[in-house]
Coordinates of C-alpha atoms in Angstrom, one line a residue:
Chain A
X1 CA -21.1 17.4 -62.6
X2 CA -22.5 16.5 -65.7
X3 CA -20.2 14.2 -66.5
X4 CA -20.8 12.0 -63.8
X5 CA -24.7 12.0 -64.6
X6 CA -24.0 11.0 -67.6
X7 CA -21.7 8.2 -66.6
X8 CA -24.3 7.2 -63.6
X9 CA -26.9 7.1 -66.4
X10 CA -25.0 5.4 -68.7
X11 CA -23.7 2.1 -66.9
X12 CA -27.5 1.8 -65.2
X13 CA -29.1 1.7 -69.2
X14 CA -26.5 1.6 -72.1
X15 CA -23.7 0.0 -70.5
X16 CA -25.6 -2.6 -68.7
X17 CA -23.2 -5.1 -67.2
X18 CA -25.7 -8.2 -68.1
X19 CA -27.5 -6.5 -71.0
X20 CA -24.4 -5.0 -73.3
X21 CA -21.6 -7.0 -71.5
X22 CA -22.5 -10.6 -70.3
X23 CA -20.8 -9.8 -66.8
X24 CA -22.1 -12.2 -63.9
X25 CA -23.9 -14.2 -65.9
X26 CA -23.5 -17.6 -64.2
X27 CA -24.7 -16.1 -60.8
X28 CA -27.7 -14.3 -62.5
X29 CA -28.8 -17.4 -64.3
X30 CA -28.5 -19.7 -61.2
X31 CA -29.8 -17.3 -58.3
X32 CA -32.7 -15.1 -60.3
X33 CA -35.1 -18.1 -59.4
X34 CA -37.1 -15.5 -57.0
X35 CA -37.4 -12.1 -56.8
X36 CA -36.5 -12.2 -52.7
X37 CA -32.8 -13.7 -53.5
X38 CA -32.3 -11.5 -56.7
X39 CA -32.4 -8.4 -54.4
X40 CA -29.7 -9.6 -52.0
X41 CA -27.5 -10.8 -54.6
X42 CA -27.8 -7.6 -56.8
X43 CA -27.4 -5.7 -53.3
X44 CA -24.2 -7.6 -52.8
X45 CA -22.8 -7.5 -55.9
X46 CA -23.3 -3.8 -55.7
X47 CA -21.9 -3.0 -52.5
X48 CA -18.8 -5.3 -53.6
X49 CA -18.3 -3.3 -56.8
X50 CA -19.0 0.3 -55.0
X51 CA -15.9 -1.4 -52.7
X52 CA -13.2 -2.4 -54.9
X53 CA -13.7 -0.4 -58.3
X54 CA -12.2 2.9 -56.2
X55 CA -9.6 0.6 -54.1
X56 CA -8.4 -0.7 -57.5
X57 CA -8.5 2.9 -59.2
X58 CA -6.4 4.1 -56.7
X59 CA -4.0 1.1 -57.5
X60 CA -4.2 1.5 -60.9
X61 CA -3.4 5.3 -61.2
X62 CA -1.0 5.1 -57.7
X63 CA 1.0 1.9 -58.3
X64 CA 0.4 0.0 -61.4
X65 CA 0.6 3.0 -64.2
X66 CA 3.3 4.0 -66.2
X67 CA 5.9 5.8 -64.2
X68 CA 4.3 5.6 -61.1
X69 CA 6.4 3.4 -58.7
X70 CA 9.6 3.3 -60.6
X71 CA 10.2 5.6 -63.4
X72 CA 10.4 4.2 -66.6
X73 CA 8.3 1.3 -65.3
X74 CA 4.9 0.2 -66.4
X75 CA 3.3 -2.5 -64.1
X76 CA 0.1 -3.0 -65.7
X77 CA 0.7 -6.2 -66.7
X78 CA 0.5 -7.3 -62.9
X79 CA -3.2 -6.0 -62.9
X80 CA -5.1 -9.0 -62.8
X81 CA -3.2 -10.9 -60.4
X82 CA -3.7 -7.5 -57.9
X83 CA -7.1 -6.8 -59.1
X84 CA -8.5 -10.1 -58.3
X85 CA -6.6 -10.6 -54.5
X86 CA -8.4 -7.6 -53.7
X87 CA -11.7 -8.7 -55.3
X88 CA -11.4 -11.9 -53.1
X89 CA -10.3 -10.3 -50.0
X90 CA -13.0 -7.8 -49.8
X91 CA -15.8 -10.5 -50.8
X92 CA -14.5 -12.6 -47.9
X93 CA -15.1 -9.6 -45.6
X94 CA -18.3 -9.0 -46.8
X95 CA -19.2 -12.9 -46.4
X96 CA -18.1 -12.3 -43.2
X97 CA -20.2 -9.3 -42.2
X98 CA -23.3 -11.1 -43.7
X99 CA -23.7 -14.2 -42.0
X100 CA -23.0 -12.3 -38.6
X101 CA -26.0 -9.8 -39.3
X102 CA -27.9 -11.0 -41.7
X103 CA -28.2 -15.5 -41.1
X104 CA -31.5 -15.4 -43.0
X105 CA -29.6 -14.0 -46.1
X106 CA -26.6 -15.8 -45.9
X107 CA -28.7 -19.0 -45.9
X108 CA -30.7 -17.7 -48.8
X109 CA -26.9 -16.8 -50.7
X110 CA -25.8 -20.0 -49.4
X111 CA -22.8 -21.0 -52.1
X112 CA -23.7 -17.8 -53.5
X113 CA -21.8 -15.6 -51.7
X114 CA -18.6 -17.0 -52.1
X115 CA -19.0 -16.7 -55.8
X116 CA -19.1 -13.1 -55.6
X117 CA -15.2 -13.4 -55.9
X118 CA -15.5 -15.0 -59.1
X119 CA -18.1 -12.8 -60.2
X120 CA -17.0 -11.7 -63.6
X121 CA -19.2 -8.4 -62.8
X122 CA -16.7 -7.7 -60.0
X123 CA -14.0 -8.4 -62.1
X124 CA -15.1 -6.9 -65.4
X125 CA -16.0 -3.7 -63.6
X126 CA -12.0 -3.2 -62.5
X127 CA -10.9 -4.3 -66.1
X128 CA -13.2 -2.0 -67.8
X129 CA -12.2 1.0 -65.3
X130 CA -8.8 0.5 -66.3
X131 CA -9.5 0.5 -70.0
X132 CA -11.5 3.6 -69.6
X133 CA -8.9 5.6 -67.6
X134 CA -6.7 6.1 -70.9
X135 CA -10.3 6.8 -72.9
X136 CA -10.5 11.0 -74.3
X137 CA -11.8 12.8 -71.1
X138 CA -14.6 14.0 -73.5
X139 CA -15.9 10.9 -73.5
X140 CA -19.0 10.4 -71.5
X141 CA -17.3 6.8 -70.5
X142 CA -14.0 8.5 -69.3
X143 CA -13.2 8.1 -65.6
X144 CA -11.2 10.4 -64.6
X145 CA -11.0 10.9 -60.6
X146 CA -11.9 8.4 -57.8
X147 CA -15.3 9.6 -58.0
X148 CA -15.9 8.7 -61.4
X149 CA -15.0 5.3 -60.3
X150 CA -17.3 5.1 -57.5
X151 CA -20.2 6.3 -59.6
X152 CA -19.8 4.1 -62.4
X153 CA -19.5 0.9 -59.9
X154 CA -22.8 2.3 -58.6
X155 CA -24.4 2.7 -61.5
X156 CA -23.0 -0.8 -62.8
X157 CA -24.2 -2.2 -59.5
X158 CA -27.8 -0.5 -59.7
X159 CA -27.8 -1.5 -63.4
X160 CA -26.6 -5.3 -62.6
X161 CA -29.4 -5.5 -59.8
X162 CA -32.4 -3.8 -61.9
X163 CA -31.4 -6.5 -64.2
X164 CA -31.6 -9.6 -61.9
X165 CA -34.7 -8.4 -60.2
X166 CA -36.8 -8.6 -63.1
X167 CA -35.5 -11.7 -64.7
X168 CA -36.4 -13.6 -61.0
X169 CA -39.6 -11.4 -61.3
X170 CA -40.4 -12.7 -65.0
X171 CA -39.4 -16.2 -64.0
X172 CA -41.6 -16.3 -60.9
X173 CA -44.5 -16.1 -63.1
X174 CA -43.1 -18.1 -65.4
X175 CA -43.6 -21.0 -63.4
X176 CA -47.1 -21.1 -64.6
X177 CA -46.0 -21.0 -68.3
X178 CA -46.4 -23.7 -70.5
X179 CA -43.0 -24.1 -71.9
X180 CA -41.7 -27.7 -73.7
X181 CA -40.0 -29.6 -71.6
X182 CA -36.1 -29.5 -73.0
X183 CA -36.5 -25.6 -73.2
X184 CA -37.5 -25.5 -69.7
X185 CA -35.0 -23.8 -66.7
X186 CA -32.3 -22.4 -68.5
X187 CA -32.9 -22.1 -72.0
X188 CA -36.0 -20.3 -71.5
X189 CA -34.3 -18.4 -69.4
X190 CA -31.5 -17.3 -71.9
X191 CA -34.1 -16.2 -74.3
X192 CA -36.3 -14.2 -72.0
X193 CA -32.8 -12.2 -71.0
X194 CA -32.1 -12.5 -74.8
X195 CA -35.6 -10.5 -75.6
X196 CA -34.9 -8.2 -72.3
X197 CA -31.6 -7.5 -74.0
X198 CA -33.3 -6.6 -77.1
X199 CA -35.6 -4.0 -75.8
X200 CA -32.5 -2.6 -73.3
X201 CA -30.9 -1.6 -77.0
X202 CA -33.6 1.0 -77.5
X203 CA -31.2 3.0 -74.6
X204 CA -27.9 2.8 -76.7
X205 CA -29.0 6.1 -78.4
X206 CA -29.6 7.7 -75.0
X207 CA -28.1 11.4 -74.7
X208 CA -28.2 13.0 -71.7
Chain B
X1 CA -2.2 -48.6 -73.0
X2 CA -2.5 -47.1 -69.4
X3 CA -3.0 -43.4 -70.9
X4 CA -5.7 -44.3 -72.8
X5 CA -7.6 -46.2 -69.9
X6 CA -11.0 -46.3 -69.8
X7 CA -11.4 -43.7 -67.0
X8 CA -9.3 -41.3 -68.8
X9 CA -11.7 -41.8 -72.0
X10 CA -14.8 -41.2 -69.8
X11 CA -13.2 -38.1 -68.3
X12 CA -12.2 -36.7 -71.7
X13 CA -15.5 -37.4 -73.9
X14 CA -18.4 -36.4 -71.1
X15 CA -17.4 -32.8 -71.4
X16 CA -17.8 -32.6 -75.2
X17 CA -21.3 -34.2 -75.2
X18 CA -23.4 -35.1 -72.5
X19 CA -21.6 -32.9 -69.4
X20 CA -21.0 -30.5 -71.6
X21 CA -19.5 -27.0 -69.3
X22 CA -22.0 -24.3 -71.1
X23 CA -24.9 -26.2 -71.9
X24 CA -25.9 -28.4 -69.2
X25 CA -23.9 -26.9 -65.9
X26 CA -24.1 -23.4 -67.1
X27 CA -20.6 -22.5 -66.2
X28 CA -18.5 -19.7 -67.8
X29 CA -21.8 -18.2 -69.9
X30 CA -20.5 -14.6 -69.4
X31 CA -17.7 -14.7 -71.8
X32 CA -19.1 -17.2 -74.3
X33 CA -21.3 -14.6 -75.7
X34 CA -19.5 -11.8 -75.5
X35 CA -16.8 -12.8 -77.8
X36 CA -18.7 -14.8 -80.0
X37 CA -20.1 -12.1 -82.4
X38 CA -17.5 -13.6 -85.0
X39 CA -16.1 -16.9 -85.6
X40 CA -12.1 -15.9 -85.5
X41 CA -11.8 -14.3 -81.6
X42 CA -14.8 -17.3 -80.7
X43 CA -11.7 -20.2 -82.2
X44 CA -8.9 -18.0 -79.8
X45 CA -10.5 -17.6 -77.0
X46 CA -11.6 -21.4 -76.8
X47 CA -7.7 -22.4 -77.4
X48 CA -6.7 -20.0 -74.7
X49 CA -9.5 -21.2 -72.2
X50 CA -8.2 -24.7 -73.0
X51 CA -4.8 -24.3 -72.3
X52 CA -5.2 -22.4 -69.4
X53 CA -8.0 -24.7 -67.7
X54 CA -5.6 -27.6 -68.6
X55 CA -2.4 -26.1 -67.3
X56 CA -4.5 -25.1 -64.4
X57 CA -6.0 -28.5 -63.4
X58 CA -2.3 -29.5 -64.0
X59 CA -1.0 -27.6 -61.2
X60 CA -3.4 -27.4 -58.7
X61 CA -3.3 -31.1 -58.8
X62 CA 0.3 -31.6 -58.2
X63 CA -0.2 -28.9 -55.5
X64 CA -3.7 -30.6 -54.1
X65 CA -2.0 -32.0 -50.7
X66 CA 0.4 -29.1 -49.9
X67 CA -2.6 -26.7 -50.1
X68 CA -4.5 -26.1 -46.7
X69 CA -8.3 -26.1 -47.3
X70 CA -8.7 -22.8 -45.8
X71 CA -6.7 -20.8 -48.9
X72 CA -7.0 -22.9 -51.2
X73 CA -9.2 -20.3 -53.3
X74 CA -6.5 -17.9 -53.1
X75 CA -4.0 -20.1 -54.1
X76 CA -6.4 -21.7 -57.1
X77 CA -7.0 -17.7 -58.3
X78 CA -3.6 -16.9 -57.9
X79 CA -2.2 -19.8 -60.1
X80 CA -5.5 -18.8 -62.7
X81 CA -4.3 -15.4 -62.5
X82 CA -0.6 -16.0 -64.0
X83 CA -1.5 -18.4 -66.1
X84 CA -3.6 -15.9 -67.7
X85 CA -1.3 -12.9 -67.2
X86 CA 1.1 -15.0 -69.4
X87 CA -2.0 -15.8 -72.0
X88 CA -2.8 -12.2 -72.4
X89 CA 1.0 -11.0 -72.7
X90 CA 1.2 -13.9 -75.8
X91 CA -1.6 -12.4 -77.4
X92 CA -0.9 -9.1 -77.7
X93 CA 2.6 -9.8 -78.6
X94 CA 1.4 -12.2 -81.5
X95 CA -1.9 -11.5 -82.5
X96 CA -2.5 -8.1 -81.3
X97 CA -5.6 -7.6 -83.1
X98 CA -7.6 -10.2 -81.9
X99 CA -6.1 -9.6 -78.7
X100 CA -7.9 -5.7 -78.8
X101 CA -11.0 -7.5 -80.0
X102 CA -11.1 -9.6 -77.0
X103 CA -10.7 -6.6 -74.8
X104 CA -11.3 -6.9 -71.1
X105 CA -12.4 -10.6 -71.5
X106 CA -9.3 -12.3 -71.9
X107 CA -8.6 -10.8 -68.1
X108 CA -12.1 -12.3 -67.6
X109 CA -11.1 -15.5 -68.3
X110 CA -10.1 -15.6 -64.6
X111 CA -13.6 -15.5 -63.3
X112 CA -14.4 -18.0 -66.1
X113 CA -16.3 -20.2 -63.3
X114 CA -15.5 -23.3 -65.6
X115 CA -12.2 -22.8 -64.4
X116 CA -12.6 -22.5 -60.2
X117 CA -15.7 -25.5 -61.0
X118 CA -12.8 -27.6 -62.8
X119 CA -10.3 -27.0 -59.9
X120 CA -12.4 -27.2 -57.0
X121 CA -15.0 -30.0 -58.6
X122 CA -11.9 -32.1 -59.8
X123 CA -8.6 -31.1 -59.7
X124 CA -8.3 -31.4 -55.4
X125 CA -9.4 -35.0 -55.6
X126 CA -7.8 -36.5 -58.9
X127 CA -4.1 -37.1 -60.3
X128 CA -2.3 -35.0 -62.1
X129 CA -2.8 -36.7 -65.1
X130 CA -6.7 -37.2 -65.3
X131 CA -7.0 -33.5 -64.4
X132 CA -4.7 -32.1 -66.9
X133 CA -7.7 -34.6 -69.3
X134 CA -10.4 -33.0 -67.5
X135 CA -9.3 -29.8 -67.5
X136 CA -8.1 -30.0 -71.7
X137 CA -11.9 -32.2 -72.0
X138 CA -13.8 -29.0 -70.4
X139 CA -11.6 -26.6 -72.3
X140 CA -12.4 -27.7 -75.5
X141 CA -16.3 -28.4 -74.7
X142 CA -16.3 -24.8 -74.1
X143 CA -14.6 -24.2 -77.2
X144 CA -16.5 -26.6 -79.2
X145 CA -19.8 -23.9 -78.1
X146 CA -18.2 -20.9 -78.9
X147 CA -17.3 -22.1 -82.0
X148 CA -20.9 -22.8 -83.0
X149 CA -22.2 -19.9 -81.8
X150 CA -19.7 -18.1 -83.3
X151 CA -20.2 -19.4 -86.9
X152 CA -24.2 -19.2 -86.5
X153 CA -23.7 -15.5 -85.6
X154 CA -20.8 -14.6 -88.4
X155 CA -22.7 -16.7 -90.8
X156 CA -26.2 -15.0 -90.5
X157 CA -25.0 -11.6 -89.2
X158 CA -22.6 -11.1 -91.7
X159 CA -22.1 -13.9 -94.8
X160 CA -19.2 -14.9 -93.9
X161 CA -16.7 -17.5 -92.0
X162 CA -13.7 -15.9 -90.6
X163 CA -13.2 -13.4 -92.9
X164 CA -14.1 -15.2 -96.0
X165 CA -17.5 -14.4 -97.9
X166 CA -19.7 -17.9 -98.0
X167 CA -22.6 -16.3 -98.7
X168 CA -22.9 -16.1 -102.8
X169 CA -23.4 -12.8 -105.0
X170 CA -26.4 -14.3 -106.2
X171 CA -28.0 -14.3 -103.4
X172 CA -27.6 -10.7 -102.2
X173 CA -28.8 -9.9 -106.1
X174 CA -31.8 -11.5 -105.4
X175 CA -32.5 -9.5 -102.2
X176 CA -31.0 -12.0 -99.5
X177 CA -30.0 -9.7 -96.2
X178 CA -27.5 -10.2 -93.6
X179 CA -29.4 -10.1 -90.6
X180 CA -27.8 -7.2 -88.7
X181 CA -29.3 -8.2 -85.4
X182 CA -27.2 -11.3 -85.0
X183 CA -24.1 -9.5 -84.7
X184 CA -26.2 -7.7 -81.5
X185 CA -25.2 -9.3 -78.3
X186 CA -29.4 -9.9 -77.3
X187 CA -28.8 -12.6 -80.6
X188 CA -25.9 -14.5 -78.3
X189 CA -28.1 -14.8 -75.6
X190 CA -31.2 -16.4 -77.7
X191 CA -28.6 -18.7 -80.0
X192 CA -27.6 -20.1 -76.5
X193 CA -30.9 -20.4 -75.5
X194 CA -31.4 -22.7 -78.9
X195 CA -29.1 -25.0 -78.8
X196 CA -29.4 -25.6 -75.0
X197 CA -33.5 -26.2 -76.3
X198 CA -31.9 -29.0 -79.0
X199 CA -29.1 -30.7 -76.8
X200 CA -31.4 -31.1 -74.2
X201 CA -33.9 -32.3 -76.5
X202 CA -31.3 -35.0 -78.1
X203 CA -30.4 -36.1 -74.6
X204 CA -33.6 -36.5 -72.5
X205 CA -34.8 -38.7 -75.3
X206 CA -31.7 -40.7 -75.2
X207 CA -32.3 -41.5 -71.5
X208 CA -36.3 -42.7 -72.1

């Protein structure tokens, strides 16, 4: 049990997808224009994550491993081409499911959405999974059991979300900033996540 | 000469300055700072990113009117994917350590949205020829960033240039500092931010 608080903790502050890693960054520069679109896309790219980190765990540790499907076989090398045709199918569902309940939001996505599936969040989250399944259980990044993985896409998703809501928050009021011209849009933009980054790093000493 | 035509030039040097992939239509951010902490994995990752992008434009266009428009992001992630399963497998049997350093985002490279922008932006409309251009062009104006990024960060964070110390003795005697916080990933973000600030400032003045 305390392991997985840990882990839940961990991805939301010290292992922040945007913050520590970079993950998603083309889709959180373009769409954290408002704090209204930020929340659906974060709330995507969570439920996405929460979706396809345990499907691909359970391909990882069930098919792909060493041993598992033929003995003396290891598969792993056939990750990405797996990992990312479930990534795309599942985002294609979800696109699906969207614009039937939802036609405000899937106007507000609008390209968006599609993108999901080259999300390097989405992606990134499997890879990383993967790497961490041969970490030392000890480790408070070890996942270890389908529910590790579900927590830690929850946590990256929460983290990934918390993230893009206050960059579209900041850059709302930004609007009435007087920034030079050349720096405006999107180099501003990199240096206010630059800063936020900055003051994320007094979490990387978090113990819990 | 018909390879060197004129549209062939315009489609290889607008990447590298004024359409620059990173700086002007923000694609593929996510792993250009992530890997750019020193100057070495920065110079391999932009060589892998161009052959695959190239290799990739390469055969989506020869494929372009056998694909139906309903899969063709499928079959354009599938094709990434193997080219990059084949990239990743070269690395780590020939430069293993840099291929470790690169971690998870050599798999990332798949999501690399300068990739699916190349192929969906160019690749369906254009010859084989003038994509496999485009494709190298955008490769190596991706490149050409994490390369400077790269140095600035390895230079200031650490005093030296792949490997080798630039920074003199001297200097450190007479209480320079390697600035610890460039080799921080917040630093990649705010470098970015920089030299979007400067290109843009070169260009817009160009245009008046």
């Amino acid at each position: 049990m305390d392991h997985i608080i840990t882990l839940f903790f961990r991805s939301i502050f010290v292992d922040n997808m945007i913050f520590a890693f970079f993950l998603g960054m083309c889709s959180y520069l373009a769409v954290s224009k408002n704090v209204k679109t930020s929340i659906g896309l974060g709330l995507a790219v969570t439920f996405v994550l929460c979706v396809t980190v345990p499907v691909n765990y359970l391909l990882q540790t069930l098919v792909l491993g060493p041993d598992c499907l033929i003995k003396g076989v290891d598969l792993s090398y056939l990750a990405f081409i797996l990992f990312i045709a479930v990534i795309a199918s599942i985002v294609q569902l979800v696109e699906m499911v969207v614009e039937r309940f939802s036609p405000a939001l899937y106007g507000a996505l609008g390209i968006f959405l599609p993108l999901i599936a080259v999300n390097c969040a989405i992606m990134g989250a499997s890879l990383f999974m993967q790497q961490r399944i041969g970490l030392d259980p000890s480790s408070p990044q070890y996942i270890g059991s389908i529910l590790d993985a579900l927590v830690y896409a929850l946590g990256s998703g929460i983290g990934w979300t918390l993230a893009i809501v206050s960059l579209g928050a900041i850059r709302e009021k930004m609007a009435y900033s007087d920034v030079p011209k050349p720096l405006q849009g999107l180099g501003i933009s990199f240096i206010v996540v630059g800063l936020m980054a900055l003051a994320m790093m007094c979490f990387s000493g978090l113990k819990l | 000469m018909a390879f060197f035509s004129n549209r062939i030039k315009e489609v290889f040097l607008s990447p590298l300055n004024i359409l620059n992939p990173v700086l002007v239509q923000v694609l593929g951010i996510c792993s250009a700072l992530a890997v750019t902490s020193q100057l070495k994995p920065a110079i391999v990752m932009g060589i892998a990113v161009t052959i695959i992008t190239a290799f990739s434009n390469l055969i989506i266009s020869v494929l372009r009117t056998t694909i139906p428009t309903r899969i063709r992001i499928v079959v354009q992630l599938v094709v990434v994917a193997a080219l990059v399963t084949i990239v990743s497998q070269v690395l780590k049997a020939f430069a293993y350590d840099v291929s470790v350093q690169l971690s998870v985002y050599v798999g990332l490279i798949i999501t690399n949205c300068i990739l699916m922008g190349r192929l969906e932006a160019f690749a369906m409309q254009n010859t084989p020829l003038q994509s496999f251009v485009d494709g190298a062009a955008n490769g190596l104006g991706y490149g050409m960033i994490l390369v400077i990024v790269g140095g600035i960060r390895e230079l200031l964070g650490r005093g030296t240039l792949l490997g080798y110390q630039i920074i003199p003795d001297v200097a450190y005697e007479h209480g320079y500092l390697n600035n610890g916080t460039m080799t921080m990933p917040a630093m990649a973000l705010i470098v970015i931010g920089i030299i979007i600030w400067v290109h843009r400032a070169y260009f817009y003045k160009n245009d008046k």
